[in-house]
Amino acid sequence: MTAEHDETGGRLLKAVEALAINHNDARTMVGKYLEQSRRDNPGASQQAHQEAVAKMVVKRYCRLAATSGGATALAGVIPGVGTAVTMLGGGLADAAFCMKLQVDMCMCLAAAFGWDLDSEDARHLCFLIAAGGALEKAGIEATTRIASKAGVNMLRQYLKGASLQAIKELFKKLGIVFSRKALEKVLPFGIGVVINSGANYALTKYVGAEAIAWFVLDRDSREGSASF
């Protein structure tokens, strides 16, 4: 990868870190969804509630991703739209918004599955899952598929010491992917809005499904180990 791609990935990572959801806001949102799940299914198990809340979270962020895609596609004709545009310019603003939503969604999913969002591990995990899932959707597997036993073990290993470097490497690759996608900005006004909205929705749906599968596999593995 070139120095330009390294710089793009670094700028993208910094923007997403600056825009990412507040831990308390994520916990509050998940708490409301959990209350709703308990009202709707009072006899359900904790695991069932976790998965119900997770689906609500993904549904919410899919809607937000579609909306943000349309909004940020307007950056070329309405300069200065939002913090991401200020930090990155119009070309990568949509990438920053979209990846912020992937990370935010993973933060909420981590909270739903009992991870402590105040811990560094939880934060790093969310960036790893969001970036790894986005690359998978683009046809570039990080090393192994996130939503697999091997993927669970891989991310657990990263959290033991190499997580920061792994996150930087993943965002370098994302910088390349999103730089190519930024070519959509030159499409006639209106067409780019539709493409970006649909693409962001599809990406968020994919990352959400992979993230839920990862957290379920991780939970079941830990609970299985604890039973022995």
Short mmCIF file of C-alpha atoms in Angstrom, two decimals:
data_model
loop_
_atom_site.label_atom_id
_atom_site.label_comp_id
_atom_site.label_asym_id
_atom_site.label_seq_id
_atom_site.Cartn_x
_atom_site.Cartn_y
_atom_site.Cartn_z
CA MET A 1 0.00 0.00 0.00
CA THR A 2 1.25 3.49 -0.83
CA ALA A 3 1.90 6.29 1.63
CA GLU A 4 -1.15 8.05 0.19
CA HIS A 5 -3.36 5.08 1.05
CA ASP A 6 -1.81 4.91 4.53
CA GLU A 7 -2.61 8.59 5.05
CA THR A 8 -6.18 8.16 3.77
CA GLY A 9 -6.77 5.22 6.09
CA GLY A 10 -5.32 7.13 9.03
CA ARG A 11 -7.51 10.16 8.36
CA LEU A 12 -10.55 7.93 8.02
CA LEU A 13 -9.79 6.20 11.33
CA LYS A 14 -9.30 9.52 13.16
CA ALA A 15 -12.58 10.85 11.78
CA VAL A 16 -14.50 7.75 12.83
CA GLU A 17 -12.93 7.85 16.30
CA ALA A 18 -14.00 11.49 16.66
CA LEU A 19 -17.55 10.78 15.46
CA ALA A 20 -18.20 7.47 17.25
CA ILE A 21 -21.14 7.17 19.63
CA ASN A 22 -20.78 8.04 23.32
CA HIS A 23 -20.68 4.91 25.49
CA ASN A 24 -23.49 6.16 27.71
CA ASP A 25 -25.71 6.87 24.71
CA ALA A 26 -25.11 3.36 23.42
CA ARG A 27 -25.97 1.83 26.79
CA THR A 28 -29.11 3.98 27.08
CA MET A 29 -30.35 2.95 23.66
CA VAL A 30 -29.73 -0.73 24.33
CA GLY A 31 -31.44 -0.44 27.72
CA LYS A 32 -34.60 0.89 26.08
CA TYR A 33 -34.61 -1.91 23.53
CA LEU A 34 -34.11 -4.45 26.31
CA GLU A 35 -37.10 -3.06 28.22
CA GLN A 36 -39.17 -3.36 25.05
CA SER A 37 -38.06 -6.96 24.51
CA ARG A 38 -38.91 -7.87 28.09
CA ARG A 39 -42.37 -6.31 27.76
CA ASP A 40 -43.03 -8.14 24.51
CA ASN A 41 -41.64 -11.51 25.67
CA PRO A 42 -41.54 -11.63 29.50
CA GLY A 43 -40.77 -15.35 29.61
CA ALA A 44 -37.86 -15.30 27.15
CA SER A 45 -34.33 -16.25 28.18
CA GLN A 46 -31.51 -13.76 28.54
CA GLN A 47 -29.97 -15.07 25.32
CA ALA A 48 -33.25 -14.58 23.46
CA HIS A 49 -33.51 -11.00 24.71
CA GLN A 50 -29.93 -10.30 23.66
CA GLU A 51 -30.61 -11.49 20.13
CA ALA A 52 -33.94 -9.62 19.92
CA VAL A 53 -32.25 -6.40 20.99
CA ALA A 54 -29.44 -7.02 18.52
CA LYS A 55 -31.92 -7.27 15.65
CA MET A 56 -33.55 -4.00 16.72
CA VAL A 57 -30.16 -2.31 16.79
CA VAL A 58 -29.24 -3.50 13.29
CA LYS A 59 -32.63 -2.46 11.90
CA ARG A 60 -32.17 1.04 13.32
CA TYR A 61 -28.70 1.46 11.88
CA CYS A 62 -29.70 0.14 8.48
CA ARG A 63 -32.27 2.95 8.28
CA LEU A 64 -29.72 5.52 9.44
CA ALA A 65 -27.15 4.28 6.93
CA ALA A 66 -29.58 4.67 4.03
CA THR A 67 -30.43 8.20 5.16
CA SER A 68 -26.81 9.23 5.68
CA GLY A 69 -25.91 7.92 2.25
CA GLY A 70 -28.36 10.31 0.67
CA ALA A 71 -27.30 13.22 2.86
CA THR A 72 -23.55 12.91 2.41
CA ALA A 73 -23.86 12.47 -1.35
CA LEU A 74 -24.92 16.12 -1.33
CA ALA A 75 -21.56 17.23 0.08
CA GLY A 76 -20.29 18.14 -3.38
CA VAL A 77 -23.01 20.74 -3.90
CA ILE A 78 -23.47 21.86 -0.27
CA PRO A 79 -19.97 22.47 1.14
CA GLY A 80 -19.33 22.04 4.86
CA VAL A 81 -21.98 19.39 5.64
CA GLY A 82 -21.07 17.99 9.07
CA THR A 83 -17.89 17.23 10.93
CA ALA A 84 -16.76 14.47 8.57
CA VAL A 85 -16.85 16.81 5.60
CA THR A 86 -14.78 19.34 7.54
CA MET A 87 -12.19 16.72 8.47
CA LEU A 88 -12.01 14.83 5.18
CA GLY A 89 -13.62 16.87 2.44
CA GLY A 90 -16.54 15.70 0.35
CA GLY A 91 -14.83 12.70 -1.22
CA LEU A 92 -14.43 10.58 1.92
CA ALA A 93 -17.15 12.15 4.06
CA ASP A 94 -19.62 9.44 3.15
CA ALA A 95 -17.06 6.80 4.10
CA ALA A 96 -16.58 8.41 7.52
CA PHE A 97 -20.32 8.67 8.15
CA CYS A 98 -20.88 5.11 7.00
CA MET A 99 -18.05 3.65 9.10
CA LYS A 100 -19.13 5.70 12.11
CA LEU A 101 -22.52 4.00 11.84
CA GLN A 102 -20.90 0.55 11.58
CA VAL A 103 -18.82 1.23 14.70
CA ASP A 104 -21.80 2.74 16.56
CA MET A 105 -23.89 -0.30 15.68
CA CYS A 106 -21.16 -2.65 16.91
CA MET A 107 -20.88 -0.64 20.14
CA CYS A 108 -24.59 -1.11 20.77
CA LEU A 109 -24.35 -4.81 19.92
CA ALA A 110 -21.45 -5.20 22.33
CA ALA A 111 -23.56 -3.60 25.05
CA ALA A 112 -26.48 -5.91 24.20
CA PHE A 113 -24.24 -8.95 24.65
CA GLY A 114 -22.87 -7.79 27.99
CA TRP A 115 -19.53 -6.23 27.06
CA ASP A 116 -18.34 -3.33 29.22
CA LEU A 117 -18.19 -0.36 26.84
CA ASP A 118 -15.86 1.50 29.20
CA SER A 119 -13.15 -1.09 28.57
CA GLU A 120 -10.53 -0.62 25.89
CA ASP A 121 -11.09 -4.19 24.68
CA ALA A 122 -14.75 -3.54 23.90
CA ARG A 123 -13.94 -0.38 21.94
CA HIS A 124 -11.17 -2.06 19.95
CA LEU A 125 -13.39 -5.06 19.28
CA CYS A 126 -16.10 -2.86 17.79
CA PHE A 127 -13.65 -1.19 15.42
CA LEU A 128 -12.25 -4.58 14.39
CA ILE A 129 -15.66 -6.09 13.67
CA ALA A 130 -16.93 -2.99 11.84
CA ALA A 131 -13.84 -2.64 9.65
CA GLY A 132 -13.43 -6.37 9.07
CA GLY A 133 -17.08 -6.77 8.13
CA ALA A 134 -16.93 -3.81 5.74
CA LEU A 135 -13.91 -5.30 3.99
CA GLU A 136 -15.64 -8.67 3.71
CA LYS A 137 -18.60 -6.96 2.05
CA ALA A 138 -16.17 -5.38 -0.41
CA GLY A 139 -14.79 -8.84 -1.17
CA ILE A 140 -11.60 -8.44 0.86
CA GLU A 141 -11.38 -10.83 3.82
CA ALA A 142 -9.17 -9.54 6.64
CA THR A 143 -7.69 -13.00 7.28
CA THR A 144 -10.67 -15.19 7.98
CA ARG A 145 -14.39 -14.56 8.07
CA ILE A 146 -15.50 -12.57 11.11
CA ALA A 147 -18.62 -14.67 11.74
CA SER A 148 -16.85 -18.00 12.31
CA LYS A 149 -15.17 -19.80 15.18
CA ALA A 150 -11.84 -18.96 13.58
CA GLY A 151 -12.94 -15.32 13.38
CA VAL A 152 -13.86 -15.29 17.06
CA ASN A 153 -10.45 -16.71 17.97
CA MET A 154 -8.69 -14.26 15.65
CA LEU A 155 -10.26 -11.19 17.25
CA ARG A 156 -9.69 -12.55 20.74
CA GLN A 157 -6.01 -12.87 19.88
CA TYR A 158 -5.91 -9.29 18.59
CA LEU A 159 -7.37 -8.09 21.88
CA LYS A 160 -4.43 -9.64 23.73
CA GLY A 161 -2.06 -7.03 22.38
CA ALA A 162 -2.16 -6.42 18.63
CA SER A 163 -5.57 -4.77 18.35
CA LEU A 164 -4.38 -1.21 17.63
CA GLN A 165 -2.09 -2.30 14.81
CA ALA A 166 -4.79 -4.56 13.38
CA ILE A 167 -7.29 -1.67 13.40
CA LYS A 168 -4.83 0.62 11.59
CA GLU A 169 -4.16 -2.03 8.93
CA LEU A 170 -7.86 -2.62 8.36
CA PHE A 171 -8.54 1.10 7.97
CA LYS A 172 -5.67 1.40 5.48
CA LYS A 173 -7.47 -1.18 3.35
CA LEU A 174 -10.76 0.64 3.86
CA GLY A 175 -9.10 3.85 2.67
CA ILE A 176 -8.36 2.16 -0.65
CA VAL A 177 -11.87 0.70 -0.97
CA PHE A 178 -13.65 3.95 -0.16
CA SER A 179 -11.34 6.01 -2.39
CA ARG A 180 -12.54 3.91 -5.29
CA LYS A 181 -16.15 4.23 -4.19
CA ALA A 182 -15.74 8.01 -4.05
CA LEU A 183 -15.81 7.98 -7.85
CA GLU A 184 -19.58 7.65 -7.51
CA LYS A 185 -19.59 11.31 -6.45
CA VAL A 186 -19.01 12.36 -10.06
CA LEU A 187 -22.31 10.82 -11.19
CA PRO A 188 -25.12 13.20 -12.18
CA PHE A 189 -26.92 14.81 -9.24
CA GLY A 190 -29.58 12.48 -7.86
CA ILE A 191 -28.11 9.23 -9.15
CA GLY A 192 -25.28 9.24 -6.61
CA VAL A 193 -27.78 9.76 -3.80
CA VAL A 194 -29.65 6.59 -4.69
CA ILE A 195 -26.49 4.53 -5.14
CA ASN A 196 -24.94 5.68 -1.88
CA SER A 197 -28.13 5.17 0.11
CA GLY A 198 -28.58 1.63 -1.21
CA ALA A 199 -24.90 0.74 -0.82
CA ASN A 200 -24.73 2.03 2.75
CA TYR A 201 -27.89 0.13 3.67
CA ALA A 202 -26.53 -3.11 2.19
CA LEU A 203 -23.17 -2.66 3.92
CA THR A 204 -24.77 -2.01 7.31
CA LYS A 205 -27.10 -4.99 6.96
CA TYR A 206 -24.14 -7.25 6.13
CA VAL A 207 -21.90 -5.95 8.92
CA GLY A 208 -24.80 -6.19 11.37
CA ALA A 209 -25.45 -9.84 10.51
CA GLU A 210 -21.75 -10.70 10.80
CA ALA A 211 -21.44 -8.83 14.09
CA ILE A 212 -24.45 -10.56 15.65
CA ALA A 213 -23.09 -13.93 14.57
CA TRP A 214 -19.69 -13.07 16.11
CA PHE A 215 -21.18 -12.03 19.44
CA VAL A 216 -23.41 -15.13 19.57
CA LEU A 217 -20.48 -17.44 18.82
CA ASP A 218 -18.34 -15.65 21.40
CA ARG A 219 -21.10 -15.82 24.03
CA ASP A 220 -21.89 -19.47 23.40
CA SER A 221 -18.20 -20.37 23.49
CA ARG A 222 -17.66 -18.61 26.80
CA GLU A 223 -20.80 -20.09 28.34
CA GLY A 224 -19.86 -23.54 27.11
CA SER A 225 -16.39 -23.24 28.63
CA ALA A 226 -17.86 -22.06 31.92
CA SER A 227 -20.09 -25.12 32.16
CA PHE A 228 -17.14 -27.51 32.43
#
